Every structure is written in C-alpha cells, then in structure tokens.
Amino acid sequence: DTGVSQDPRHKITKRGQNVTFRCDPISEHNRLYWYRQTLGQGPEFLTYFQNEAQLEKSRLLSDRFSAERPKGSFSTLEIQRTEQGDSAMYLCASSSQTGSEQFFGPGTRLTVL
Amino acid sequence: AQTVTQSQPEMSVQEAETVTLSCTYDTSESDYYLFWYKQPPSRQMILVIRQEAYKQQNATENRFSVNFQKAAKSFSLKISDSQLGDAAMYFCASFLIQGAQKLVFGQGTRLTINP
C-alpha cells in the first residue's frame, strides 16, 4: 500500500497527558499537511510542511501543539497537556510540489477523558 | 478571507437517480482549485473531482460532474445513477494557487442512498 498512513488509528488519553501522532506520506510527495476534524464538521487546517520546513501554521495550533518533519519524510504531531477540547480526528495529507491535489490518510481519532 | 459554504446538511436520493449537492465559496483570488471530497463511514477522505478556476469547461469523472459558475462563486456536484456505495459525507473545498497553501472545507453534506 503506497497511500498515506497514520499511527495510531485511535488514542484514548487522560486530560493533562501528552500524545504524539505519526504520519507517513506518499513517498514522492514533498508537501505534508495536518488537519483537525471534529464531529459533524469539515477538516480545519493546522499546519503544513514542504520537505522539512514548516511553512504555515494556523492560529488553531496553540503553544501546546508542535509538529515536526525532521528528514522531510514522516511527520509527528505532538499535543502536550491534552484538554477535552482536543478530542477530534487528526488527519494527515500529502501532495506533490503543486500542492493542489492532496491525498489523505485514515486519520488518528483522539479521545481525551 | 477564503470561505466555503455547504447549505445542505443532509440529502437523500433513491438508488439509480440523480442528486445535486450545492456549494458556494468566496475568495478575492483569481487562481484557485475547487474540489469535492467524499468521506465514507470508514472516514478516509477520497478525492472525487477537481476543477481549475481558469477552465470554463466543467469537470467530469464518470458518474460525477460539476456545475462551476465562477461569477456566482458556485460549485455544485451532480451524481448520476446513484449507487449504494455513494453514501457518505461530501465536502467541498477550495485551494489557492498563490497565498495560503491549504484546503478550506465546507461543513459537509451527508448523502443517503435509499434502495
């Protein structure tokens, strides 16, 4: 399978804990995006990378959120001191240089108790 | 600002019939793409169809076609010969070629196919 993969698929954590998600993009894609989707809503942009450079961050990405893509391949999204409001599906997508056609992974569903 | 609006939270259609999902958008840019994505209950987002703003011809992909009205900033999706597998959430999205490099999604329309 050469699509976008995400790990884990589900994460349940207690409020205040830190969590980290991983995304592996399609191998030849140099752009990687993170989105957040709450129940019944469309995805909202969080951040994106071109190779290893983080080029844009949404105001939704508070100081508790950090994303990295150290070697321009996979990316991690860490949430520190999780809050109940962080419960959502976190989607990763990748695209080629033009960025117009994004391919999505299956998402990581986070539940904060 | 870049906004996308889907005014139909839910739609239903009889199997084999045709249904049209509505979308309007707003942007001050002239170069952009518009998309329809499908999200089945398994929740993986799948690209259905893409339209380049500079193209006057409406995009078509098999049973899926769009009605792109640039002046009205309208981008509707028509699904012909609806099948049970078409049941899903459908999201309209825009992408600016210059500027903010991100997809901006509408709120989605839940499509139900009645057998």
Short mmCIF file of C-alpha atoms in Angstrom, two decimals:
data_model
loop_
_atom_site.label_atom_id
_atom_site.label_comp_id
_atom_site.label_asym_id
_atom_site.label_seq_id
_atom_site.Cartn_x
_atom_site.Cartn_y
_atom_site.Cartn_z
CA ASP A 1 0.00 0.00 0.00
CA THR A 2 1.58 3.26 -1.10
CA GLY A 3 -1.00 5.61 0.37
CA VAL A 4 -0.72 7.95 3.34
CA SER A 5 -0.55 6.08 6.64
CA GLN A 6 -1.14 7.31 10.17
CA ASP A 7 -0.39 5.77 13.53
CA PRO A 8 -2.09 5.15 15.85
CA ARG A 9 -5.60 4.95 14.43
CA HIS A 10 -7.14 5.53 17.84
CA LYS A 11 -5.80 7.10 21.01
CA ILE A 12 -7.55 7.46 24.33
CA THR A 13 -5.78 9.53 26.93
CA LYS A 14 -6.46 11.32 30.17
CA ARG A 15 -6.57 15.08 30.38
CA GLY A 16 -3.12 16.52 31.00
CA GLN A 17 -1.19 13.74 29.26
CA ASN A 18 0.98 14.24 26.20
CA VAL A 19 0.27 12.40 22.96
CA THR A 20 2.19 12.03 19.70
CA PHE A 21 0.85 11.00 16.31
CA ARG A 22 2.80 9.93 13.27
CA CYS A 23 2.10 10.38 9.58
CA ASP A 24 3.92 8.71 6.70
CA PRO A 25 3.16 10.46 3.41
CA ILE A 26 3.24 9.06 -0.10
CA SER A 27 6.96 8.64 -0.71
CA GLU A 28 7.42 11.03 -3.62
CA HIS A 29 5.33 13.82 -2.06
CA ASN A 30 7.27 16.70 -0.57
CA ARG A 31 4.29 18.51 0.98
CA LEU A 32 2.64 17.27 4.14
CA TYR A 33 -0.43 18.74 5.83
CA TRP A 34 -2.16 18.29 9.18
CA TYR A 35 -5.88 18.95 9.63
CA ARG A 36 -8.25 18.54 12.56
CA GLN A 37 -11.81 17.38 12.16
CA THR A 38 -14.43 17.49 14.88
CA LEU A 39 -17.63 15.51 14.68
CA GLY A 40 -20.01 16.76 12.00
CA GLN A 41 -17.60 19.38 10.68
CA GLY A 42 -15.23 19.72 7.78
CA PRO A 43 -11.49 19.41 8.39
CA GLU A 44 -9.65 22.54 9.53
CA PHE A 45 -6.09 23.29 8.54
CA LEU A 46 -3.44 23.11 11.26
CA THR A 47 -0.05 23.27 9.56
CA TYR A 48 1.95 22.22 6.52
CA PHE A 49 5.49 21.30 5.58
CA GLN A 50 7.39 21.50 2.37
CA ASN A 51 10.17 18.97 2.80
CA GLU A 52 11.41 19.56 6.35
CA ALA A 53 10.38 23.23 6.53
CA GLN A 54 7.20 24.14 8.37
CA LEU A 55 5.85 26.90 6.17
CA GLU A 56 2.49 27.76 7.67
CA LYS A 57 0.71 27.33 10.99
CA SER A 58 -2.92 28.02 11.78
CA ARG A 59 -3.97 30.06 14.79
CA LEU A 60 -5.72 26.82 15.85
CA LEU A 61 -2.27 25.45 16.61
CA SER A 62 -1.79 26.62 20.17
CA ASP A 63 1.51 26.51 22.04
CA ARG A 64 0.60 23.03 23.26
CA PHE A 65 0.81 21.70 19.71
CA SER A 66 4.06 21.06 17.89
CA ALA A 67 4.71 19.38 14.57
CA GLU A 68 7.95 18.21 13.05
CA ARG A 69 9.15 16.65 9.86
CA PRO A 70 12.86 16.21 10.60
CA LYS A 71 14.05 14.48 7.45
CA GLY A 72 11.38 15.62 5.05
CA SER A 73 9.71 12.21 5.14
CA PHE A 74 7.39 11.26 8.02
CA SER A 75 5.92 13.84 10.36
CA THR A 76 4.88 13.86 14.01
CA LEU A 77 2.23 15.95 15.72
CA GLU A 78 2.55 16.27 19.49
CA ILE A 79 -0.07 17.65 21.83
CA GLN A 80 1.10 18.50 25.31
CA ARG A 81 -1.15 18.73 28.37
CA THR A 82 -4.17 17.49 26.45
CA GLU A 83 -7.58 19.03 27.10
CA GLN A 84 -11.04 17.61 26.43
CA GLY A 85 -11.42 20.12 23.61
CA ASP A 86 -8.56 18.42 21.79
CA SER A 87 -10.76 15.38 21.16
CA ALA A 88 -11.05 15.13 17.38
CA MET A 89 -9.89 13.25 14.33
CA TYR A 90 -6.40 14.36 13.24
CA LEU A 91 -5.92 13.96 9.52
CA CYS A 92 -2.68 13.96 7.59
CA ALA A 93 -2.46 14.59 3.86
CA SER A 94 0.37 14.77 1.36
CA SER A 95 0.81 16.23 -2.08
CA SER A 96 3.38 16.90 -4.76
CA GLN A 97 5.06 20.28 -5.26
CA THR A 98 1.98 21.91 -6.77
CA GLY A 99 0.05 21.07 -3.62
CA SER A 100 -3.31 21.18 -5.29
CA GLU A 101 -4.29 17.52 -5.04
CA GLN A 102 -3.95 16.24 -1.50
CA PHE A 103 -4.21 12.60 -0.56
CA PHE A 104 -5.46 11.87 2.93
CA GLY A 105 -4.58 9.22 5.46
CA PRO A 106 -7.15 7.36 7.57
CA GLY A 107 -6.72 9.73 10.50
CA THR A 108 -5.99 9.35 14.20
CA ARG A 109 -9.04 9.63 16.44
CA LEU A 110 -8.10 11.22 19.76
CA THR A 111 -10.36 10.96 22.79
CA VAL A 112 -9.39 12.94 25.87
CA LEU A 113 -11.13 11.79 29.05
CA ALA B 1 -10.66 35.56 3.55
CA GLN B 2 -11.33 32.19 1.98
CA THR B 3 -14.66 30.58 2.87
CA VAL B 4 -16.66 27.61 1.62
CA THR B 5 -20.33 27.08 2.43
CA GLN B 6 -22.45 23.98 2.02
CA SER B 7 -26.04 24.82 2.86
CA GLN B 8 -27.43 21.27 2.75
CA PRO B 9 -26.51 19.34 5.92
CA GLU B 10 -28.28 16.22 4.60
CA MET B 11 -29.56 14.95 1.28
CA SER B 12 -31.14 11.69 0.23
CA VAL B 13 -31.79 10.10 -3.13
CA GLN B 14 -33.25 6.91 -4.49
CA GLU B 15 -30.78 4.44 -5.90
CA ALA B 16 -30.20 4.99 -9.65
CA GLU B 17 -31.48 8.56 -9.53
CA THR B 18 -29.57 11.82 -9.82
CA VAL B 19 -28.73 14.17 -6.97
CA THR B 20 -27.04 17.56 -6.85
CA LEU B 21 -25.05 18.85 -3.87
CA SER B 22 -24.58 22.61 -3.54
CA CYS B 23 -21.50 24.61 -2.63
CA THR B 24 -20.67 28.29 -2.67
CA TYR B 25 -17.30 29.82 -1.95
CA ASP B 26 -15.74 33.20 -1.54
CA THR B 27 -12.24 34.35 -2.39
CA SER B 28 -10.67 37.50 -3.74
CA GLU B 29 -8.06 35.50 -5.62
CA SER B 30 -8.42 34.63 -9.30
CA ASP B 31 -6.32 31.45 -9.37
CA TYR B 32 -7.62 28.55 -7.36
CA TYR B 33 -8.82 24.99 -7.48
CA LEU B 34 -12.09 23.60 -6.24
CA PHE B 35 -12.63 20.05 -5.07
CA TRP B 36 -15.26 17.63 -3.94
CA TYR B 37 -14.10 15.06 -1.42
CA LYS B 38 -16.03 12.02 -0.22
CA GLN B 39 -15.71 10.67 3.31
CA PRO B 40 -17.40 7.28 3.76
CA PRO B 41 -18.23 5.95 7.21
CA SER B 42 -14.69 4.50 7.44
CA ARG B 43 -13.66 8.21 7.43
CA GLN B 44 -10.81 8.19 4.91
CA MET B 45 -11.19 11.24 2.69
CA ILE B 46 -11.23 10.43 -1.02
CA LEU B 47 -10.92 12.93 -3.86
CA VAL B 48 -13.98 12.79 -6.14
CA ILE B 49 -13.38 15.57 -8.64
CA ARG B 50 -11.27 18.68 -9.21
CA GLN B 51 -11.95 21.91 -11.10
CA GLU B 52 -9.37 24.52 -12.09
CA ALA B 53 -10.82 28.02 -11.85
CA TYR B 54 -9.27 29.11 -15.15
CA LYS B 55 -11.10 26.37 -17.05
CA GLN B 56 -14.57 27.16 -18.32
CA GLN B 57 -15.36 23.54 -19.07
CA ASN B 58 -16.99 21.69 -16.21
CA ALA B 59 -15.04 18.72 -14.89
CA THR B 60 -16.47 15.22 -15.25
CA GLU B 61 -15.39 11.92 -13.72
CA ASN B 62 -17.63 9.03 -14.77
CA ARG B 63 -20.94 9.48 -12.89
CA PHE B 64 -19.72 12.65 -11.15
CA SER B 65 -19.82 16.08 -12.75
CA VAL B 66 -19.71 19.66 -11.54
CA ASN B 67 -21.52 22.84 -12.45
CA PHE B 68 -18.93 25.58 -11.97
CA GLN B 69 -20.31 29.10 -12.07
CA LYS B 70 -17.30 31.35 -11.48
CA ALA B 71 -19.13 34.67 -11.44
CA ALA B 72 -21.65 33.35 -8.95
CA LYS B 73 -18.91 31.52 -6.99
CA SER B 74 -20.95 28.36 -7.11
CA PHE B 75 -19.63 24.81 -7.46
CA SER B 76 -22.23 22.06 -7.32
CA LEU B 77 -21.69 18.32 -7.63
CA LYS B 78 -24.04 16.13 -9.64
CA ILE B 79 -24.07 12.41 -9.04
CA SER B 80 -25.85 10.43 -11.74
CA ASP B 81 -27.17 6.89 -11.40
CA SER B 82 -26.65 6.97 -7.62
CA GLN B 83 -25.30 3.78 -6.07
CA LEU B 84 -25.39 2.50 -2.51
CA GLY B 85 -21.64 2.98 -2.32
CA ASP B 86 -22.07 6.71 -2.88
CA ALA B 87 -23.47 7.09 0.64
CA ALA B 88 -21.01 9.30 2.54
CA MET B 89 -20.23 12.80 3.74
CA TYR B 90 -19.32 15.05 0.85
CA PHE B 91 -17.07 18.06 1.37
CA CYS B 92 -16.49 20.93 -0.98
CA ALA B 93 -13.07 22.57 -0.68
CA SER B 94 -11.04 25.37 -2.20
CA PHE B 95 -7.29 25.77 -2.63
CA LEU B 96 -5.50 28.98 -3.58
CA ILE B 97 -2.65 28.60 -6.05
CA GLN B 98 -0.93 31.68 -4.57
CA GLY B 99 -1.06 32.56 -0.90
CA ALA B 100 -2.36 30.28 1.82
CA GLN B 101 -1.37 26.76 0.86
CA LYS B 102 -4.21 24.84 2.40
CA LEU B 103 -7.56 23.31 1.65
CA VAL B 104 -10.52 25.19 3.10
CA PHE B 105 -13.50 22.90 3.56
CA GLY B 106 -17.22 23.43 3.81
CA GLN B 107 -19.30 21.93 6.59
CA GLY B 108 -20.21 18.88 4.56
CA THR B 109 -23.39 17.25 3.23
CA ARG B 110 -24.42 13.80 4.39
CA LEU B 111 -25.76 11.85 1.42
CA THR B 112 -28.04 8.88 1.98
CA ILE B 113 -28.92 6.47 -0.80
CA ASN B 114 -32.30 4.79 -0.46
CA PRO B 115 -32.52 1.33 -2.03
#
